[in-house]
XYZ file of C-alpha atoms in Angstrom:
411
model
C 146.205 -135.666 207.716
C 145.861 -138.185 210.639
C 149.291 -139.304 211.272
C 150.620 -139.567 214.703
C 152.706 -138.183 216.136
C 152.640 -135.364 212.906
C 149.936 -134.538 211.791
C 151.619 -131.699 209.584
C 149.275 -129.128 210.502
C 151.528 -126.245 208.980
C 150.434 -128.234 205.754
C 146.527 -128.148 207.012
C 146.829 -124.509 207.042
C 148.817 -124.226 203.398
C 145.297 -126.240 202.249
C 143.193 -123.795 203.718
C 145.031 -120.738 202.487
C 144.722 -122.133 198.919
C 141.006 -123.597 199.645
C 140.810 -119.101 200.340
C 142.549 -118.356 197.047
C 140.028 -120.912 195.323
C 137.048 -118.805 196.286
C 138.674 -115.186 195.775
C 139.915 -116.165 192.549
C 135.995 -117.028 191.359
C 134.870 -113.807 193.200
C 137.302 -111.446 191.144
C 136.811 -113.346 188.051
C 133.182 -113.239 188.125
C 132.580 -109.923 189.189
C 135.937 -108.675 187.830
C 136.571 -110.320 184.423
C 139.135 -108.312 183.204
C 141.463 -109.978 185.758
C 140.274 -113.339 183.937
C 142.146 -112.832 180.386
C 143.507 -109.492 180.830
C 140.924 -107.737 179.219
C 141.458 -104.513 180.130
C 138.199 -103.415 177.927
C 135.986 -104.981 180.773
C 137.484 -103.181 183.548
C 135.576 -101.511 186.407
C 138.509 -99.570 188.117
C 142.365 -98.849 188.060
C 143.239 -101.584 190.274
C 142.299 -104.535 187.483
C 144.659 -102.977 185.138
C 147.266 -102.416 187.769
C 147.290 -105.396 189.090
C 146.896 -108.109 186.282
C 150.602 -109.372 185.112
C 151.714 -108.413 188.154
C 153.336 -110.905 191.798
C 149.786 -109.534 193.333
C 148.131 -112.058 191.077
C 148.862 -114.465 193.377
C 146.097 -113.505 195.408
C 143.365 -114.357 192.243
C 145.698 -117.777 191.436
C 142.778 -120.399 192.091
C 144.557 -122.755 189.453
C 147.831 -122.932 191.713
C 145.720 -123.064 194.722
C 143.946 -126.699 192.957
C 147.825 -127.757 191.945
C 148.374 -127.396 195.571
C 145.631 -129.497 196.741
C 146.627 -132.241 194.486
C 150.742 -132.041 195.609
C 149.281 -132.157 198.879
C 147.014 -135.239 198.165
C 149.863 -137.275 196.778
C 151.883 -135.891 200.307
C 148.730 -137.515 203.051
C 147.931 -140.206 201.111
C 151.535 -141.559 201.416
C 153.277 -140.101 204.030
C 151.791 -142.563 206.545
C 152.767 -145.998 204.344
C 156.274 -144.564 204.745
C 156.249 -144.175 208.002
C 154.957 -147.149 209.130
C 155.629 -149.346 205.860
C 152.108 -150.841 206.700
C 149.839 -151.461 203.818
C 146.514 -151.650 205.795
C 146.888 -147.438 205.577
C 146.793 -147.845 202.197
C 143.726 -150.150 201.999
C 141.546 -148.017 204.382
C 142.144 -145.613 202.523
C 141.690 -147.231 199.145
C 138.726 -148.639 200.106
C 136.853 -145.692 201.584
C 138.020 -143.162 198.879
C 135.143 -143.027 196.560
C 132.725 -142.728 199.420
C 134.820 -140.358 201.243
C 134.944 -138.091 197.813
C 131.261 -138.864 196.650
C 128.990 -137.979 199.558
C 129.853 -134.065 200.377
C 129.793 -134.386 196.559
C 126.560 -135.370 196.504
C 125.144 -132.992 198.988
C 126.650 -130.199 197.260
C 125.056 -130.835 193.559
C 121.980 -131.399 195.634
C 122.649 -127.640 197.310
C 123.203 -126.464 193.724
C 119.853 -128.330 192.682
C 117.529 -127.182 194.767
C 119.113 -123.419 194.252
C 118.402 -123.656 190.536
C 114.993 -125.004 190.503
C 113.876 -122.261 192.730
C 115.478 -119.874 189.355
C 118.852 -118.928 190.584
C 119.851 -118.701 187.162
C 118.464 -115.732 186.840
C 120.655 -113.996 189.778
C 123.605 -114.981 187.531
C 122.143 -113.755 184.308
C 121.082 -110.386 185.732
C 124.444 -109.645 187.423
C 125.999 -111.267 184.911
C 124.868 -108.174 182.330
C 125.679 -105.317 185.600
C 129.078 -106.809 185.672
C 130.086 -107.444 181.939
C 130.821 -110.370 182.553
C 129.773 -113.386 180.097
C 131.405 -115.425 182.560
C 129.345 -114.720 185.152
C 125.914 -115.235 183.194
C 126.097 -118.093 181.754
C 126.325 -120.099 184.785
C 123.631 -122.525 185.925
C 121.719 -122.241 182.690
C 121.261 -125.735 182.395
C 118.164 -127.360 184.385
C 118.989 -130.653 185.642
C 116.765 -133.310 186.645
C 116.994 -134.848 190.128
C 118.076 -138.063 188.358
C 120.681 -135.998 186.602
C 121.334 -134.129 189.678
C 122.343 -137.813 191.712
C 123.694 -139.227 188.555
C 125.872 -136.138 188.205
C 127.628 -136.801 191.649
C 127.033 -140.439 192.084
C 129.141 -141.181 188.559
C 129.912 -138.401 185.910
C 131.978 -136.523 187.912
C 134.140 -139.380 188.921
C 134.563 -140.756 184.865
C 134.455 -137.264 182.293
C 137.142 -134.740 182.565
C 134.502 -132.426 181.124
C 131.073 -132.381 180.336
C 127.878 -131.389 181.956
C 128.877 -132.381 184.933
C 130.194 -129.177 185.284
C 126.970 -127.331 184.799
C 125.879 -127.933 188.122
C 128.732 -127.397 190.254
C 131.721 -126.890 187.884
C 134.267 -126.809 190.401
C 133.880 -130.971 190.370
C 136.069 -130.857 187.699
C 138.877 -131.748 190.296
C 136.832 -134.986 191.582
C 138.081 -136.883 188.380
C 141.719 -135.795 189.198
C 141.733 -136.376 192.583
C 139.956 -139.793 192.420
C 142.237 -140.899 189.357
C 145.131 -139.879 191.392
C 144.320 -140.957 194.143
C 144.299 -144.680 193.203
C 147.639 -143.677 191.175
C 149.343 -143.138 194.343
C 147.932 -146.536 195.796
C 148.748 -148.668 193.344
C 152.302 -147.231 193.738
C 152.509 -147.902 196.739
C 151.645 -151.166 197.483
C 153.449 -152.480 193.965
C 156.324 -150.397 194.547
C 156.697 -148.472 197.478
C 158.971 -151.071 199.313
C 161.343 -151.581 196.660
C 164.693 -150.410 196.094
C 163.888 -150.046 192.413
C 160.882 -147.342 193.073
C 163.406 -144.206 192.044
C 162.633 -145.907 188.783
C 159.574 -146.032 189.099
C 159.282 -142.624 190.054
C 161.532 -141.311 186.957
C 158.832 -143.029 184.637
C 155.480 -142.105 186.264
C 157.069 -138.569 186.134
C 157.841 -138.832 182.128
C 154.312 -140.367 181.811
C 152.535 -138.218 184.272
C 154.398 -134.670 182.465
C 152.405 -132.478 181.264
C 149.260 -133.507 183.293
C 147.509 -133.181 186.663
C 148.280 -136.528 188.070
C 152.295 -135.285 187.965
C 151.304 -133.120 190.983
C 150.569 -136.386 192.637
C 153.579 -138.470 191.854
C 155.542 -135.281 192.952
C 153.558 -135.493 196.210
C 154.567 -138.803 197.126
C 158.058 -138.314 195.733
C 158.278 -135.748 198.561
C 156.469 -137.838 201.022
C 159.161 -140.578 200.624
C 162.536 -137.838 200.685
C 160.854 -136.294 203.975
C 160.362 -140.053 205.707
C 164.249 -140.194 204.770
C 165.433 -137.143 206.072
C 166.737 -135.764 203.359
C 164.802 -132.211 203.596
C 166.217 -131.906 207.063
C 169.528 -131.110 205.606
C 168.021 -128.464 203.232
C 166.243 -126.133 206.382
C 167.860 -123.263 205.711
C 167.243 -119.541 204.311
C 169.696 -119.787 201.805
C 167.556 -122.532 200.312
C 164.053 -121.858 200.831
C 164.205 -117.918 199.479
C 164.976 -118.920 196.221
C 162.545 -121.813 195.698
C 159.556 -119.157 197.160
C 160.905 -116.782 195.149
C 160.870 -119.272 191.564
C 157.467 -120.657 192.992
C 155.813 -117.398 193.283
C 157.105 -116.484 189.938
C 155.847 -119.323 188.650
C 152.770 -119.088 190.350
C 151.722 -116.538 188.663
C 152.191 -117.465 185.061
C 149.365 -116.152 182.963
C 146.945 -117.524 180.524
C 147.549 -115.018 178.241
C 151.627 -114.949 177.990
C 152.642 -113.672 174.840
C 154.503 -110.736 174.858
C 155.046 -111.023 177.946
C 158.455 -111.803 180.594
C 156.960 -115.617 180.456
C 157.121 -116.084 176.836
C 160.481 -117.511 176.866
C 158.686 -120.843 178.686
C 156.773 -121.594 176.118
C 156.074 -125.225 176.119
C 153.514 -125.395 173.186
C 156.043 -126.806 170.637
C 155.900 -129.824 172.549
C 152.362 -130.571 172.741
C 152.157 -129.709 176.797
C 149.869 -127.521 178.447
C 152.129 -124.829 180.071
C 150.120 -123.357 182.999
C 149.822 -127.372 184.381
C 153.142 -127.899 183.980
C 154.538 -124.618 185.727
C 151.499 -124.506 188.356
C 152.921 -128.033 189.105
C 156.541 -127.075 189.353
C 155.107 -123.872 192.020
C 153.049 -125.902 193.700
C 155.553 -128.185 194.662
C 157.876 -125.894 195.285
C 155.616 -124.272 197.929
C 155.180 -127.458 199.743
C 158.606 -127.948 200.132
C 159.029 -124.386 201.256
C 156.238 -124.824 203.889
C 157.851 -128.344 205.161
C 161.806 -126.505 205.221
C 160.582 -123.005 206.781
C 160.547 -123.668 210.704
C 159.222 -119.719 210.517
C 156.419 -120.450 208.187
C 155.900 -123.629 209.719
C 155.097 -122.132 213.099
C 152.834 -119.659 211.225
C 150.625 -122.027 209.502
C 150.409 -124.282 212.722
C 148.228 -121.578 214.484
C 145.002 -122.231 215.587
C 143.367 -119.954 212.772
C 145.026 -121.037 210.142
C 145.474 -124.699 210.335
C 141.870 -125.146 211.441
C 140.873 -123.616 208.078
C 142.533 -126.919 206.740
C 139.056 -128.763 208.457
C 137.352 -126.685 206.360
C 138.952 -127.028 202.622
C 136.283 -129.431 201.897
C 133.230 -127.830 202.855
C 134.526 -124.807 201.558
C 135.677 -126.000 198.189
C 132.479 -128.019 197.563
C 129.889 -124.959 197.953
C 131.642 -121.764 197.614
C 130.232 -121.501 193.737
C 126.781 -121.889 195.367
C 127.286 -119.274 197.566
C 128.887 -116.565 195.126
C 125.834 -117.751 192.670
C 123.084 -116.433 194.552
C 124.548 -114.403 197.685
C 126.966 -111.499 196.071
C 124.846 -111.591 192.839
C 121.967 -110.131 195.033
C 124.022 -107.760 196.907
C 124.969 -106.265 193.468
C 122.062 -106.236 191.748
C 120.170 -104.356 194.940
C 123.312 -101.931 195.449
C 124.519 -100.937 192.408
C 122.487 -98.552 190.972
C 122.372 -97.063 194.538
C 126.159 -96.649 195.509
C 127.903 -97.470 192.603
C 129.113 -100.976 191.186
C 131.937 -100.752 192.437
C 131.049 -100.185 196.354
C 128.439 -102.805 195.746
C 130.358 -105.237 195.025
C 132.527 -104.526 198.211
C 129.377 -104.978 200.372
C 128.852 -108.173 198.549
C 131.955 -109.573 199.060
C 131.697 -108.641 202.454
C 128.220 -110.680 202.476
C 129.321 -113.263 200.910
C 132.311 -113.452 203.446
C 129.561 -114.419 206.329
C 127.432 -116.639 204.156
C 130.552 -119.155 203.102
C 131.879 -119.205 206.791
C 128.053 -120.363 208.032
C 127.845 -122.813 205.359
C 131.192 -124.353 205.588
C 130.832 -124.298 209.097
C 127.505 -126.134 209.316
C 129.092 -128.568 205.851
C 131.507 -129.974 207.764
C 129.456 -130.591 210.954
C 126.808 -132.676 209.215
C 128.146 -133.427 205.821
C 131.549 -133.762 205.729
C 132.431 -135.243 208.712
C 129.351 -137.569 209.072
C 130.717 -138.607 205.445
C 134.380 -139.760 206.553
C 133.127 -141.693 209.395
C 130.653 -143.930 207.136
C 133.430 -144.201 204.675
C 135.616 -145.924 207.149
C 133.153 -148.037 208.554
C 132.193 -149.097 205.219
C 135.584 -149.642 204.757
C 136.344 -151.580 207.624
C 133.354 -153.599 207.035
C 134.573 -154.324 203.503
C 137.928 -155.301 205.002
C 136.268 -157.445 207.192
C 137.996 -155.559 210.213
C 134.260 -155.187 211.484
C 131.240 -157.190 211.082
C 128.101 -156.198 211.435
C 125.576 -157.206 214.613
C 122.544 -157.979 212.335
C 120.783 -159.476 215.236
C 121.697 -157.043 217.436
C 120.984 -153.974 215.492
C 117.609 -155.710 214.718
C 116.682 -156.501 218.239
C 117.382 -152.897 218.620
C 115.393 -151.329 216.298
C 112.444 -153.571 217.320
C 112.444 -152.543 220.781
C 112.844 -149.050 219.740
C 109.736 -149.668 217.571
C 107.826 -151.273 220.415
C 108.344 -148.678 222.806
C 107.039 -145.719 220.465
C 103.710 -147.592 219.703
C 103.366 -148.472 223.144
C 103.232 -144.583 224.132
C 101.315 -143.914 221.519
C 99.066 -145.935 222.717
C 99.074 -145.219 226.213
C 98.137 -141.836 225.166
């Protein structure tokens, strides 16, 4: 999202709206679970039942929100080779992607770490039982090493789908997509991105991408390239972008449970594909293209609220599970006997409101942002676009050194 002149901020503010759906989705499914399955035997008031199946499950749609994020990825990651047509974008940001990825990675699974070797697990287990929810208590039941703990976010998460990984901070699972398709979307680029031949290759990375995560990325560059061309400028009008919010919202909502249901007739089983990617895909991209042809939304999700949420996706992504872990299971397990469960778990989303804002906040300032300026320096150094002043730096630290004992010693 650095490109100059535009730096699409209406789409910085569509990433923090969904990075917000992320974390109420595991709020209400942890605390709530019918709204997980539509399990209407674990409910804890009228609203679960009235509100599961329904367009107001957009609000709980954390998947979509993740299919976002990864339209969006194939969208920034591109959108500045097309503009410019210079492949030096795509190398920085080759070269500084696993670093750029890894490190708030890191310092999250280290978060998570030091919260379950002081026994969090047993916050999660205890309001795990208050809430019915098996979802809830089995989390962070596994007690990692510190080895496991660095080896975790230093490699696992970056080469298994699945696995223990997970156990720690399970909403990593997106670090294998997104650094998979990330280099995707490189390697298209700089083999085919200037050639008149690339609608091609598009058509078969689409065919061999259907069906799975990394088509949300293809479909992000896809629309990267058409918007460089102009040809969404001729689609900007109301006529056109009410009916693709109105499919994407539909779509948006498809269930994980859809039999018997109005979405039964898009059942894609008898072809081996995993419906909910495929049709999160399709509403995800349709809501990017929505955001980029609405002038109206546009304006909205350029204001200073909501498109500075966008600097905070990250952060927020990364340790909202260790937040919700320890903070609202607290709340609920002090309140609930005393004003009801259902009250209590107000107050603790409430709570827990405060607590992610503070850590985010403080995430970014010396995690995340500290983290993308040592990726590109270590990325311009591996480029050789910047060599290092051994001497210098050396010198440096010396004198540095000298002057501290020589204090020390004058006192």
């Amino acid at each position: 999202m650095n490109n100059k002149p535009n730096r699409f901020m209406e789409l910085e503010g569509l990433r923090g709206i969904a990075a917000v759906m992320v974390v109420i989705t595991h709020f209400v499914f942890l605390f709530f679970p019918a709204m997980r399955r539509g399990n209407m035997a674990l409910t804890h008031s009228r609203f679960e039942d009235n509100v599961y199946g329904t367009p107001l499950m957009l609000l709980v749609a954390g998947t979509l929100a993740v299919a976002i994020f990864f339209v969006l990825s194939g969208f920034v990651l591109s959108i500045g080779f097309f503009k410019t047509g210079d492949q030096n974008i795509v190398m920085k940001l080759a070269t500084g992607r696993y670093l750029r990825l890894m490190l708030p990675a890191l310092a999250s699974v280290l978060i998570a770490f030091v919260l379950i070797s002081f026994g969090a697990h047993t916050l999660t287990s205890v309001a795990g039982e208050i809430a019915n929810s098996t979802y809830l208590s089995g989390k962070w039941h596994h007690s990692p090493t510190f080895l496991e703990a660095l080896k975790t976010a230093t490699f696992d998460i970056f080469v298994e789908y699945k696995g223990e990984s997970r156990a720690i901070n399970h909403a990593l699972w997106t670090m294998y997509v997104e650094f998979i398709g990330s280099f995707l979307v490189f390697g298209f680029l700089l083999i085919f991105a200037r050639s008149r031949f690339r609608w091609v290759a598009y058509a078969v990375l689409i065919v061999g991408t259907f069906g799975t995560w990394y088509l949300a990325f293809i479909i992000g560059v896809l629309i990267a390239d058409a918007y460089n061309l102009g040809w969404l400028e001729r689609l900007r009008h109301w006529s056109v972008t009410v009916p693709i919010a109105v499919v994407a919202i539909f779509l948006g909502i498809f269930p994980k449970k859809h039999e018997n249901t109005i979405y039964e007739f898009l059942d894609l089983s008898f072809f081996g594909f995993s419906e909910r990617v495929v049709y999160l895909t399709f509403s995800a991209t349709l809501i990017v293209l929505v955001v980029l042809l609405s002038k109206t939304l546009a304006r909205v999700l350029q204001t200073r609220l909501l498109s500075s949420l966008g600097k905070y996706t990250f952060s927020l992504y990364l340790t909202h599970l260790s937040v919700i872990y320890t903070v609202p299971t607290s709340v609920v397990i002090l309140l609930h006997e005393r004003i009801g469960y259902n009250w209590a778990a107000l107050v603790a989303a409430l709570v827990c409101v405060l607590f992610l804002w503070l850590v985010s906040y403080f995430f970014e300032r010396y995690i995340d942002a500290p983290s993308i300026k040592f990726a590109k320096y270590v990325s311009a150094i591996y480029r050789n676009d910047r060599e290092i002043d051994w001497p210098g730096r050396s010198n440096a630290v010396i004198t540095r050194v000298k002057g501290v004992l020589r204090r020390n010693k004058q006192e």
